mmCIF file of C-alpha atoms and ligand atoms in Angstrom:
data_model
loop_
_atom_site.group_PDB
_atom_site.id
_atom_site.type_symbol
_atom_site.label_atom_id
_atom_site.label_comp_id
_atom_site.label_asym_id
_atom_site.label_seq_id
_atom_site.Cartn_x
_atom_site.Cartn_y
_atom_site.Cartn_z
ATOM 1 C CA MET A 1 -149.330 18.383 -59.078
ATOM 2 C CA ASN A 2 -145.904 18.643 -60.635
ATOM 3 C CA LEU A 3 -142.874 17.456 -58.739
ATOM 4 C CA ASP A 4 -141.752 20.820 -57.580
ATOM 5 C CA ASP A 5 -145.085 21.596 -56.102
ATOM 6 C CA ILE A 6 -144.896 18.401 -54.134
ATOM 7 C CA ARG A 7 -141.498 19.385 -52.787
ATOM 8 C CA LEU A 8 -142.736 22.838 -51.813
ATOM 9 C CA ALA A 9 -145.837 21.371 -50.063
ATOM 10 C CA LEU A 10 -143.584 18.997 -48.169
ATOM 11 C CA VAL A 11 -141.309 21.828 -47.100
ATOM 12 C CA ALA A 12 -144.249 23.901 -45.951
ATOM 13 C CA GLU A 13 -145.635 21.073 -43.869
ATOM 14 C CA LEU A 14 -142.237 20.436 -42.298
ATOM 15 C CA ALA A 15 -141.924 24.025 -41.328
ATOM 16 C CA SER A 16 -144.851 23.733 -39.023
ATOM 17 C CA ALA A 17 -143.944 20.355 -37.554
ATOM 18 C CA SER A 18 -142.382 20.855 -34.102
ATOM 19 C CA THR A 19 -142.324 17.379 -32.700
ATOM 20 C CA ASP A 20 -141.103 13.963 -33.715
ATOM 21 C CA ALA A 21 -144.631 12.700 -33.960
ATOM 22 C CA ALA A 22 -145.624 15.491 -36.327
ATOM 23 C CA LEU A 23 -142.540 14.755 -38.325
ATOM 24 C CA ALA A 24 -143.449 11.094 -38.630
ATOM 25 C CA GLN A 25 -146.869 11.999 -39.868
ATOM 26 C CA VAL A 26 -145.354 14.152 -42.610
ATOM 27 C CA ARG A 27 -143.137 11.337 -43.641
ATOM 28 C CA ALA A 28 -146.043 8.911 -43.845
ATOM 29 C CA ARG A 29 -147.968 11.308 -45.916
ATOM 30 C CA TYR A 30 -145.246 11.708 -48.512
ATOM 31 C CA LEU A 31 -143.168 8.597 -48.387
ATOM 32 C CA GLY A 32 -145.422 6.062 -46.648
ATOM 33 C CA LYS A 33 -147.159 3.102 -48.423
ATOM 34 C CA ASP A 34 -149.906 5.370 -49.593
ATOM 35 C CA GLY A 35 -147.849 8.529 -49.624
ATOM 36 C CA VAL A 36 -147.989 11.350 -52.186
ATOM 37 C CA ILE A 37 -144.556 10.590 -53.563
ATOM 38 C CA THR A 38 -144.908 6.799 -53.389
ATOM 39 C CA ASN A 39 -148.154 6.963 -55.329
ATOM 40 C CA LEU A 40 -146.541 8.980 -58.164
ATOM 41 C CA ARG A 41 -144.871 5.789 -59.282
ATOM 42 C CA LYS A 42 -147.933 3.623 -58.646
ATOM 43 C CA ASN A 43 -150.031 5.771 -60.884
ATOM 44 C CA VAL A 44 -147.789 5.676 -63.934
ATOM 45 C CA ASP A 45 -148.327 3.074 -66.622
ATOM 46 C CA PHE A 46 -144.792 2.448 -67.652
ATOM 47 C CA SER A 47 -145.887 0.389 -70.594
ATOM 48 C CA LYS A 48 -147.215 3.543 -72.190
ATOM 49 C CA LEU A 49 -144.022 5.413 -71.847
ATOM 50 C CA SER A 50 -141.114 5.622 -74.236
ATOM 51 C CA PRO A 51 -137.669 4.703 -72.905
ATOM 52 C CA GLU A 52 -136.763 8.390 -72.813
ATOM 53 C CA GLU A 53 -139.909 9.217 -70.904
ATOM 54 C CA ARG A 54 -139.312 6.404 -68.545
ATOM 55 C CA LYS A 55 -135.772 7.690 -67.877
ATOM 56 C CA ALA A 56 -136.968 11.249 -67.319
ATOM 57 C CA PHE A 57 -139.633 10.090 -64.930
ATOM 58 C CA GLY A 58 -137.132 7.896 -63.026
ATOM 59 C CA THR A 59 -134.630 10.767 -62.662
ATOM 60 C CA GLY A 60 -137.352 13.244 -61.528
ATOM 61 C CA PHE A 61 -138.907 10.759 -59.133
ATOM 62 C CA ASN A 62 -135.548 9.748 -57.489
ATOM 63 C CA THR A 63 -134.463 13.431 -57.174
ATOM 64 C CA LEU A 64 -137.734 14.220 -55.474
ATOM 65 C CA LYS A 65 -137.399 11.320 -53.170
ATOM 66 C CA ASP A 66 -133.800 12.285 -52.217
ATOM 67 C CA GLN A 67 -134.861 15.889 -51.638
ATOM 68 C CA ALA A 68 -137.775 14.690 -49.477
ATOM 69 C CA GLU A 69 -135.400 12.584 -47.371
ATOM 70 C CA ALA A 70 -132.983 15.464 -47.055
ATOM 71 C CA GLU A 71 -135.797 17.836 -45.944
ATOM 72 C CA LEU A 72 -137.056 15.316 -43.402
ATOM 73 C CA GLU A 73 -133.549 14.838 -42.024
ATOM 74 C CA ALA A 74 -133.012 18.558 -41.690
ATOM 75 C CA ALA A 75 -136.307 18.881 -39.868
ATOM 76 C CA LYS A 76 -135.400 16.053 -37.514
ATOM 77 C CA VAL A 77 -132.176 17.810 -36.597
ATOM 78 C CA ARG A 78 -133.998 21.045 -36.040
ATOM 79 C CA ILE A 79 -136.594 19.410 -33.791
ATOM 80 C CA ALA A 80 -134.001 17.642 -31.781
ATOM 81 C CA ALA A 81 -132.102 20.881 -31.160
ATOM 82 C CA SER A 82 -135.297 22.684 -30.127
ATOM 83 C CA GLY A 83 -135.714 20.217 -27.187
ATOM 84 C CA VAL A 84 -139.463 19.850 -27.780
ATOM 85 C CA ARG A 85 -140.642 16.269 -26.929
ATOM 86 C CA ASP A 86 -143.856 14.538 -27.550
ATOM 87 C CA ALA A 87 -145.736 13.418 -24.482
ATOM 88 C CA VAL A 88 -146.359 10.152 -26.154
ATOM 89 C CA GLU A 89 -142.710 9.644 -26.947
ATOM 90 C CA PHE A 90 -141.451 10.558 -23.484
ATOM 91 C CA ASP A 91 -140.169 7.354 -21.939
ATOM 92 C CA TYR A 92 -140.353 7.744 -18.233
ATOM 93 C CA THR A 93 -138.663 4.287 -17.787
ATOM 94 C CA LEU A 94 -135.365 5.698 -18.970
ATOM 95 C CA PRO A 95 -132.856 6.887 -16.346
ATOM 96 C CA GLY A 96 -132.975 10.725 -15.915
ATOM 97 C CA ASN A 97 -130.253 12.665 -17.607
ATOM 98 C CA ASP A 98 -130.415 15.671 -15.433
ATOM 99 C CA ARG A 99 -127.617 15.273 -12.945
ATOM 100 C CA ARG A 100 -128.399 18.140 -10.666
ATOM 101 C CA MET A 101 -129.173 16.992 -7.144
ATOM 102 C CA GLY A 102 -132.286 18.144 -5.434
ATOM 103 C CA ALA A 103 -131.932 19.941 -2.043
ATOM 104 C CA ILE A 104 -133.769 19.269 1.144
ATOM 105 C CA HIS A 105 -136.086 22.046 1.927
ATOM 106 C CA PRO A 106 -135.073 23.807 5.134
ATOM 107 C CA ILE A 107 -138.489 23.212 6.715
ATOM 108 C CA VAL A 108 -138.174 19.515 5.953
ATOM 109 C CA ALA A 109 -134.684 19.370 7.367
ATOM 110 C CA THR A 110 -135.678 21.230 10.507
ATOM 111 C CA THR A 111 -138.764 18.987 10.989
ATOM 112 C CA LEU A 112 -136.709 15.750 10.636
ATOM 113 C CA GLU A 113 -134.046 17.005 13.042
ATOM 114 C CA VAL A 114 -136.576 18.093 15.626
ATOM 115 C CA GLU A 115 -138.402 14.759 15.269
ATOM 116 C CA ASP A 116 -135.105 12.924 16.010
ATOM 117 C CA ILE A 117 -134.500 14.959 19.100
ATOM 118 C CA PHE A 118 -137.908 14.337 20.549
ATOM 119 C CA ARG A 119 -137.779 10.662 19.671
ATOM 120 C CA SER A 120 -134.604 10.388 21.668
ATOM 121 C CA MET A 121 -136.601 11.777 24.614
ATOM 122 C CA GLY A 122 -139.247 9.096 24.267
ATOM 123 C CA PHE A 123 -141.824 11.123 22.276
ATOM 124 C CA SER A 124 -143.596 9.417 19.361
ATOM 125 C CA VAL A 125 -144.325 11.308 16.172
ATOM 126 C CA TYR A 126 -147.920 11.562 15.096
ATOM 127 C CA HIS A 127 -149.515 13.061 12.018
ATOM 128 C CA GLY A 128 -152.964 14.539 11.593
ATOM 129 C CA ASP A 129 -155.189 16.220 9.002
ATOM 130 C CA GLU A 130 -154.882 19.610 7.572
ATOM 131 C CA ALA A 131 -158.670 19.988 7.265
ATOM 132 C CA VAL A 132 -160.267 19.356 10.688
ATOM 133 C CA SER A 133 -163.578 19.808 12.373
ATOM 134 C CA GLU A 134 -164.423 23.061 14.082
ATOM 135 C CA PHE A 135 -164.550 20.965 17.340
ATOM 136 C CA GLU A 136 -160.945 19.796 16.922
ATOM 137 C CA ASN A 137 -159.559 23.229 15.962
ATOM 138 C CA PHE A 138 -161.559 25.228 18.595
ATOM 139 C CA ASP A 139 -164.134 23.720 20.942
ATOM 140 C CA ALA A 140 -162.076 20.805 22.136
ATOM 141 C CA LEU A 141 -159.410 23.383 23.039
ATOM 142 C CA ASN A 142 -161.686 25.430 25.284
ATOM 143 C CA ILE A 143 -161.923 28.120 22.640
ATOM 144 C CA PRO A 144 -165.579 29.221 22.890
ATOM 145 C CA GLY A 145 -167.655 30.337 19.941
ATOM 146 C CA ASP A 146 -167.234 34.055 20.498
ATOM 147 C CA HIS A 147 -163.371 33.892 20.923
ATOM 148 C CA PRO A 148 -161.549 36.264 18.587
ATOM 149 C CA ALA A 149 -159.417 33.395 17.281
ATOM 150 C CA ARG A 150 -162.450 32.240 15.370
ATOM 151 C CA ASP A 151 -162.639 35.508 13.497
ATOM 152 C CA MET A 152 -163.540 34.829 9.912
ATOM 153 C CA GLN A 153 -160.487 36.805 8.821
ATOM 154 C CA ASP A 154 -158.015 34.477 10.404
ATOM 155 C CA THR A 155 -159.534 31.156 9.625
ATOM 156 C CA PHE A 156 -160.088 29.454 6.281
ATOM 157 C CA TRP A 157 -163.566 27.837 6.577
ATOM 158 C CA MET A 158 -164.655 25.217 4.179
ATOM 159 C CA GLU A 159 -168.182 24.986 2.718
ATOM 160 C CA ASN A 160 -168.826 21.791 4.707
ATOM 161 C CA GLY A 161 -168.111 23.593 7.991
ATOM 162 C CA MET A 162 -164.626 22.187 8.447
ATOM 163 C CA VAL A 163 -161.590 24.464 8.757
ATOM 164 C CA LEU A 164 -158.055 24.442 7.497
ATOM 165 C CA ARG A 165 -156.326 23.967 10.836
ATOM 166 C CA THR A 166 -155.064 27.183 12.245
ATOM 167 C CA HIS A 167 -152.596 25.462 14.530
ATOM 168 C CA THR A 168 -151.288 21.955 15.260
ATOM 169 C CA SER A 169 -153.203 22.177 18.619
ATOM 170 C CA SER A 170 -156.082 20.878 16.554
ATOM 171 C CA MET A 171 -154.430 17.502 17.007
ATOM 172 C CA GLN A 172 -154.572 17.503 20.852
ATOM 173 C CA ASN A 173 -157.973 16.012 21.247
ATOM 174 C CA ARG A 174 -157.520 13.227 18.658
ATOM 175 C CA ALA A 175 -154.031 12.376 19.957
ATOM 176 C CA LEU A 176 -155.228 12.109 23.542
ATOM 177 C CA ARG A 177 -158.080 9.931 22.531
ATOM 178 C CA GLN A 178 -156.127 7.616 20.134
ATOM 179 C CA LEU A 179 -152.865 7.350 22.030
ATOM 180 C CA GLY A 180 -154.401 7.318 25.515
ATOM 181 C CA VAL A 181 -152.503 8.302 28.686
ATOM 182 C CA PRO A 182 -149.727 8.262 29.732
ATOM 183 C CA MET A 183 -148.516 9.791 26.503
ATOM 184 C CA ARG A 184 -145.645 11.661 25.039
ATOM 185 C CA ALA A 185 -146.037 12.739 21.432
ATOM 186 C CA ILE A 186 -145.242 15.451 18.942
ATOM 187 C CA PHE A 187 -147.290 16.330 15.836
ATOM 188 C CA PRO A 188 -145.628 18.419 13.140
ATOM 189 C CA GLY A 189 -147.627 19.823 10.354
ATOM 190 C CA ARG A 190 -148.760 22.527 8.016
ATOM 191 C CA CYS A 191 -151.171 25.168 9.281
ATOM 192 C CA PHE A 192 -153.166 27.894 7.589
ATOM 193 C CA ARG A 193 -154.303 31.330 8.509
ATOM 194 C CA ASN A 194 -155.907 34.013 6.337
ATOM 195 C CA GLU A 195 -152.994 36.444 6.810
ATOM 196 C CA ALA A 196 -151.991 39.533 4.882
ATOM 197 C CA LEU A 197 -148.525 38.410 3.639
ATOM 198 C CA ASP A 198 -145.303 40.223 4.604
ATOM 199 C CA ILE A 199 -141.824 39.157 5.563
ATOM 200 C CA THR A 200 -143.031 37.490 8.761
ATOM 201 C CA HIS A 201 -146.528 36.440 7.833
ATOM 202 C CA GLU A 202 -147.630 33.606 5.558
ATOM 203 C CA ASN A 203 -150.975 32.014 5.004
ATOM 204 C CA THR A 204 -149.257 28.658 5.100
ATOM 205 C CA PHE A 205 -146.794 27.774 7.699
ATOM 206 C CA TYR A 206 -145.493 24.809 9.790
ATOM 207 C CA GLN A 207 -145.814 24.225 13.541
ATOM 208 C CA LEU A 208 -144.980 21.354 15.744
ATOM 209 C CA GLU A 209 -147.133 20.603 18.725
ATOM 210 C CA GLY A 210 -145.932 18.514 21.727
ATOM 211 C CA MET A 211 -147.689 17.011 24.537
ATOM 212 C CA MET A 212 -146.729 14.987 27.575
ATOM 213 C CA VAL A 213 -149.439 13.658 29.863
ATOM 214 C CA ASP A 214 -148.910 11.445 32.891
ATOM 215 C CA LYS A 215 -149.490 11.346 36.593
ATOM 216 C CA ASP A 216 -147.648 14.194 38.374
ATOM 217 C CA VAL A 217 -146.324 16.116 35.286
ATOM 218 C CA SER A 218 -145.431 19.658 36.339
ATOM 219 C CA VAL A 219 -144.052 22.947 35.030
ATOM 220 C CA ALA A 220 -140.580 21.659 36.081
ATOM 221 C CA ASN A 221 -140.957 18.831 33.490
ATOM 222 C CA LEU A 222 -141.996 21.336 30.894
ATOM 223 C CA ILE A 223 -138.948 23.541 31.472
ATOM 224 C CA ALA A 224 -136.558 20.513 31.515
ATOM 225 C CA VAL A 225 -137.876 19.106 28.268
ATOM 226 C CA MET A 226 -137.793 22.554 26.527
ATOM 227 C CA ARG A 227 -134.289 23.257 27.686
ATOM 228 C CA ASP A 228 -132.957 19.812 26.598
ATOM 229 C CA PHE A 229 -134.697 20.142 23.305
ATOM 230 C CA LEU A 230 -133.363 23.648 22.558
ATOM 231 C CA SER A 231 -129.864 22.719 23.609
ATOM 232 C CA ALA A 232 -129.913 19.808 21.227
ATOM 233 C CA VAL A 233 -131.213 21.980 18.372
ATOM 234 C CA PHE A 234 -128.658 24.680 18.872
ATOM 235 C CA ARG A 235 -125.884 22.373 20.088
ATOM 236 C CA ARG A 236 -124.993 24.368 23.154
ATOM 237 C CA ASP A 237 -126.494 24.984 26.591
ATOM 238 C CA ILE A 238 -129.562 27.137 26.181
ATOM 239 C CA GLU A 239 -131.055 29.373 28.864
ATOM 240 C CA VAL A 240 -134.828 29.637 28.867
ATOM 241 C CA ARG A 241 -137.348 31.735 30.650
ATOM 242 C CA LEU A 242 -141.145 31.612 31.024
ATOM 243 C CA ARG A 243 -143.371 34.647 30.860
ATOM 244 C CA PRO A 244 -147.138 34.424 31.361
ATOM 245 C CA GLY A 245 -149.039 33.977 28.155
ATOM 246 C CA PHE A 246 -152.714 33.428 27.474
ATOM 247 C CA PHE A 247 -154.087 30.482 25.490
ATOM 248 C CA PRO A 248 -157.563 29.146 26.283
ATOM 249 C CA PHE A 249 -156.287 25.495 26.313
ATOM 250 C CA VAL A 250 -153.506 25.872 28.890
ATOM 251 C CA GLU A 251 -153.580 26.944 32.507
ATOM 252 C CA PRO A 252 -151.159 28.314 33.454
ATOM 253 C CA GLY A 253 -150.025 29.483 30.023
ATOM 254 C CA PHE A 254 -146.628 30.769 29.132
ATOM 255 C CA GLU A 255 -144.410 32.214 26.455
ATOM 256 C CA LEU A 256 -141.059 30.475 26.510
ATOM 257 C CA ASP A 257 -138.137 32.678 25.473
ATOM 258 C CA PHE A 258 -134.555 31.477 24.920
ATOM 259 C CA LYS A 259 -131.417 33.555 25.110
ATOM 260 C CA THR A 260 -129.487 33.998 21.853
ATOM 261 C CA THR A 261 -127.438 36.449 19.818
ATOM 262 C CA LEU A 262 -129.554 37.935 17.143
ATOM 263 C CA ASN A 263 -128.075 40.575 14.842
ATOM 264 C CA GLY A 264 -125.063 40.754 17.093
ATOM 265 C CA VAL A 265 -127.161 41.592 20.199
ATOM 266 C CA ARG A 266 -127.565 39.086 23.055
ATOM 267 C CA ARG A 267 -131.223 38.959 24.021
ATOM 268 C CA TRP A 268 -134.322 36.902 24.882
ATOM 269 C CA VAL A 269 -136.206 35.669 21.822
ATOM 270 C CA GLU A 270 -139.736 34.466 22.041
ATOM 271 C CA LEU A 271 -139.950 30.925 20.548
ATOM 272 C CA MET A 272 -142.504 28.597 22.122
ATOM 273 C CA PRO A 273 -145.957 29.194 23.532
ATOM 274 C CA CYS A 274 -146.705 26.440 26.078
ATOM 275 C CA GLY A 275 -148.407 25.642 29.345
ATOM 276 C CA MET A 276 -150.100 23.001 31.492
ATOM 277 C CA ILE A 277 -152.944 21.433 29.579
ATOM 278 C CA HIS A 278 -156.245 22.934 30.704
ATOM 279 C CA PRO A 279 -158.492 20.524 32.705
ATOM 280 C CA VAL A 280 -161.327 21.185 30.201
ATOM 281 C CA VAL A 281 -159.078 19.878 27.320
ATOM 282 C CA LEU A 282 -158.283 16.740 29.205
ATOM 283 C CA ARG A 283 -161.986 16.242 30.102
ATOM 284 C CA ASN A 284 -163.009 16.793 26.430
ATOM 285 C CA ALA A 285 -160.813 13.792 25.594
ATOM 286 C CA GLY A 286 -162.235 11.648 28.369
ATOM 287 C CA ILE A 287 -159.302 11.988 30.643
ATOM 288 C CA ASP A 288 -159.633 12.742 34.411
ATOM 289 C CA PRO A 289 -157.750 15.911 35.263
ATOM 290 C CA GLU A 290 -157.790 14.892 38.950
ATOM 291 C CA VAL A 291 -155.566 11.970 37.981
ATOM 292 C CA TYR A 292 -153.596 13.118 35.071
ATOM 293 C CA SER A 293 -151.858 16.392 34.129
ATOM 294 C CA GLY A 294 -149.528 17.376 31.334
ATOM 295 C CA PHE A 295 -147.981 20.070 29.325
ATOM 296 C CA ALA A 296 -148.371 21.217 25.772
ATOM 297 C CA PHE A 297 -146.235 23.475 23.556
ATOM 298 C CA GLY A 298 -146.344 24.850 20.095
ATOM 299 C CA LEU A 299 -143.084 25.328 18.175
ATOM 300 C CA GLY A 300 -143.109 27.432 15.038
ATOM 301 C CA LEU A 301 -141.174 25.185 12.743
ATOM 302 C CA THR A 302 -141.115 27.864 10.038
ATOM 303 C CA ARG A 303 -139.788 30.335 12.543
ATOM 304 C CA LEU A 304 -137.135 27.912 13.780
ATOM 305 C CA ALA A 305 -135.990 27.124 10.229
ATOM 306 C CA MET A 306 -135.681 30.895 9.605
ATOM 307 C CA LEU A 307 -133.690 31.463 12.777
ATOM 308 C CA ARG A 308 -131.287 28.669 12.091
ATOM 309 C CA HIS A 309 -130.608 29.526 8.489
ATOM 310 C CA GLY A 310 -130.768 33.350 8.785
ATOM 311 C CA ILE A 311 -133.722 33.390 6.304
ATOM 312 C CA PRO A 312 -134.960 37.057 6.266
ATOM 313 C CA ASP A 313 -138.343 36.620 4.514
ATOM 314 C CA ILE A 314 -140.854 33.921 5.279
ATOM 315 C CA ARG A 315 -142.332 34.074 1.759
ATOM 316 C CA LEU A 316 -139.153 32.523 0.295
ATOM 317 C CA LEU A 317 -140.030 29.276 1.964
ATOM 318 C CA ASN A 318 -143.169 28.621 -0.070
ATOM 319 C CA LYS A 319 -142.102 30.122 -3.370
ATOM 320 C CA ALA A 320 -140.482 27.076 -4.970
ATOM 321 C CA ASP A 321 -137.763 29.431 -6.249
ATOM 322 C CA LEU A 322 -134.930 27.189 -7.213
ATOM 323 C CA ARG A 323 -132.327 29.951 -6.648
ATOM 324 C CA PHE A 324 -133.356 29.784 -3.007
ATOM 325 C CA ASN A 325 -134.014 26.077 -2.661
ATOM 326 C CA GLN A 326 -130.776 24.978 -4.163
ATOM 327 C CA GLN A 327 -128.788 26.845 -1.588
ATOM 328 C CA PHE A 328 -129.520 24.064 0.909
ATOM 329 C CA PRO A 329 -127.717 20.769 1.130
ATOM 330 C CA ALA A 330 -128.983 17.654 -0.713
ATOM 331 C CA ALA A 331 -128.694 15.475 2.261
ATOM 332 C CA LEU A 332 -129.192 15.777 6.010
HETATM 333 N N1 LIG B 1 -151.616 26.761 19.300
HETATM 334 C C1 LIG B 1 -151.075 27.924 19.725
HETATM 335 C C2 LIG B 1 -150.778 28.895 18.598
HETATM 336 O O1 LIG B 1 -150.719 28.444 17.482
HETATM 337 C C3 LIG B 1 -149.699 27.705 20.397
HETATM 338 C C4 LIG B 1 -149.715 26.819 21.647
HETATM 339 C C5 LIG B 1 -149.620 25.509 21.645
HETATM 340 C C6 LIG B 1 -149.923 27.403 22.876
HETATM 341 C C7 LIG B 1 -149.598 24.709 22.747
HETATM 342 C C8 LIG B 1 -149.931 26.663 24.060
HETATM 343 C C9 LIG B 1 -149.709 25.326 23.991
HETATM 344 O O2 LIG B 1 -150.581 30.053 18.781
#
C-alpha cells in the first residue's frame, strides 16, 4: 500500500465513525503500537537505504502521520458537534448540564394537596396494588358475578384471573382488615378501564377513595367531611348536595354535587359518588355492622385536576407531552 492509499483508507474509515469510541478504534488501527502507519517504519530496514532514500521515507512518513492526526482531529470535532455519545463513555456520575427544571404533574400536585387536607382531618394515607383479585375488586364490594360492572369490555382481566383495578374501592376490604376499626383512611391510586378514548375517557385514570368507620358514623358526618374537604381544595365555602346514586357497596348511595361556576355559568357539578358502607361490605371484612357504621366516597383525582387547571382533554394527562407538562410549576 502506498502512503496515499493509507491516507485515503483512513479518511474512509473516519467518515463512518460516529462516536468517540469508533474514533479511538480508528486511531489505534493506524497510529497505535501495531498500527498501519506505525508499522510502516518498523518494516523498513534502514541499513539498506541510501541517505536520500532514508530522507525521502522520513518526509513521506512524517507527512502521512501529520495528515492522519489532522484527519482524526477533524473527525473528533465533527463527532463532538453531532452530540452523539457512546453509552460506555456516558458518565452518569457527572452533574447534569441540562438546567431546565422538571414540572410537577398536575395529577401528582392534586394528589399531594388532597392528601394533606385529609391528613389534617385525621385520615391516614394508604396505598394498594394496581393488580388485585377479583374478590377485592368485585365480590368484597357486594358486586355479584352477573353485575354489568364486570362486563369484559370494561375490565382488564389478567390471564391469572386477577384484574387491573377498575376503581380504588378495590382497597376497601384490605384496608378494613389491615387497619381495623375505628378507621379513617384515604387511598389514592391509578385505575384502569377498557374505555374507548375521547376527551373525557381514558383507560388509565386516578381516583381517591376515602373511608371513615366508627360507632355512630352517619350521613351527617359524610356531608361535613365532604364540605370541609371541598372548601379546603377550592379555598372558599363550598355548597354541596346529595342526590341518590346506586353503587352495590353503599346503602344509601349518593352522588355528591358541589356548586361552582363552570364556563361562566353557576351550577351544580357532579363530583363525588359516596354513601354509607353496605353492611355486606363490612361483614366481608369481619366487621359487625350492628356495631360499626361508616361512609365511603370516591373522588376522581383526574377529574379534579382537570377542573382546577381548566384542562380540556383528559388525554393530555397521560401523553408525556413536554409542551403540556412544562406549563405546570416545578414546586408545590
Ligand atoms: N368506586 C365507585 C366508582 O368508581 C365510586 C364510589 C366509591 C362510589 C365509594 C361509592 C363509594 O365509580
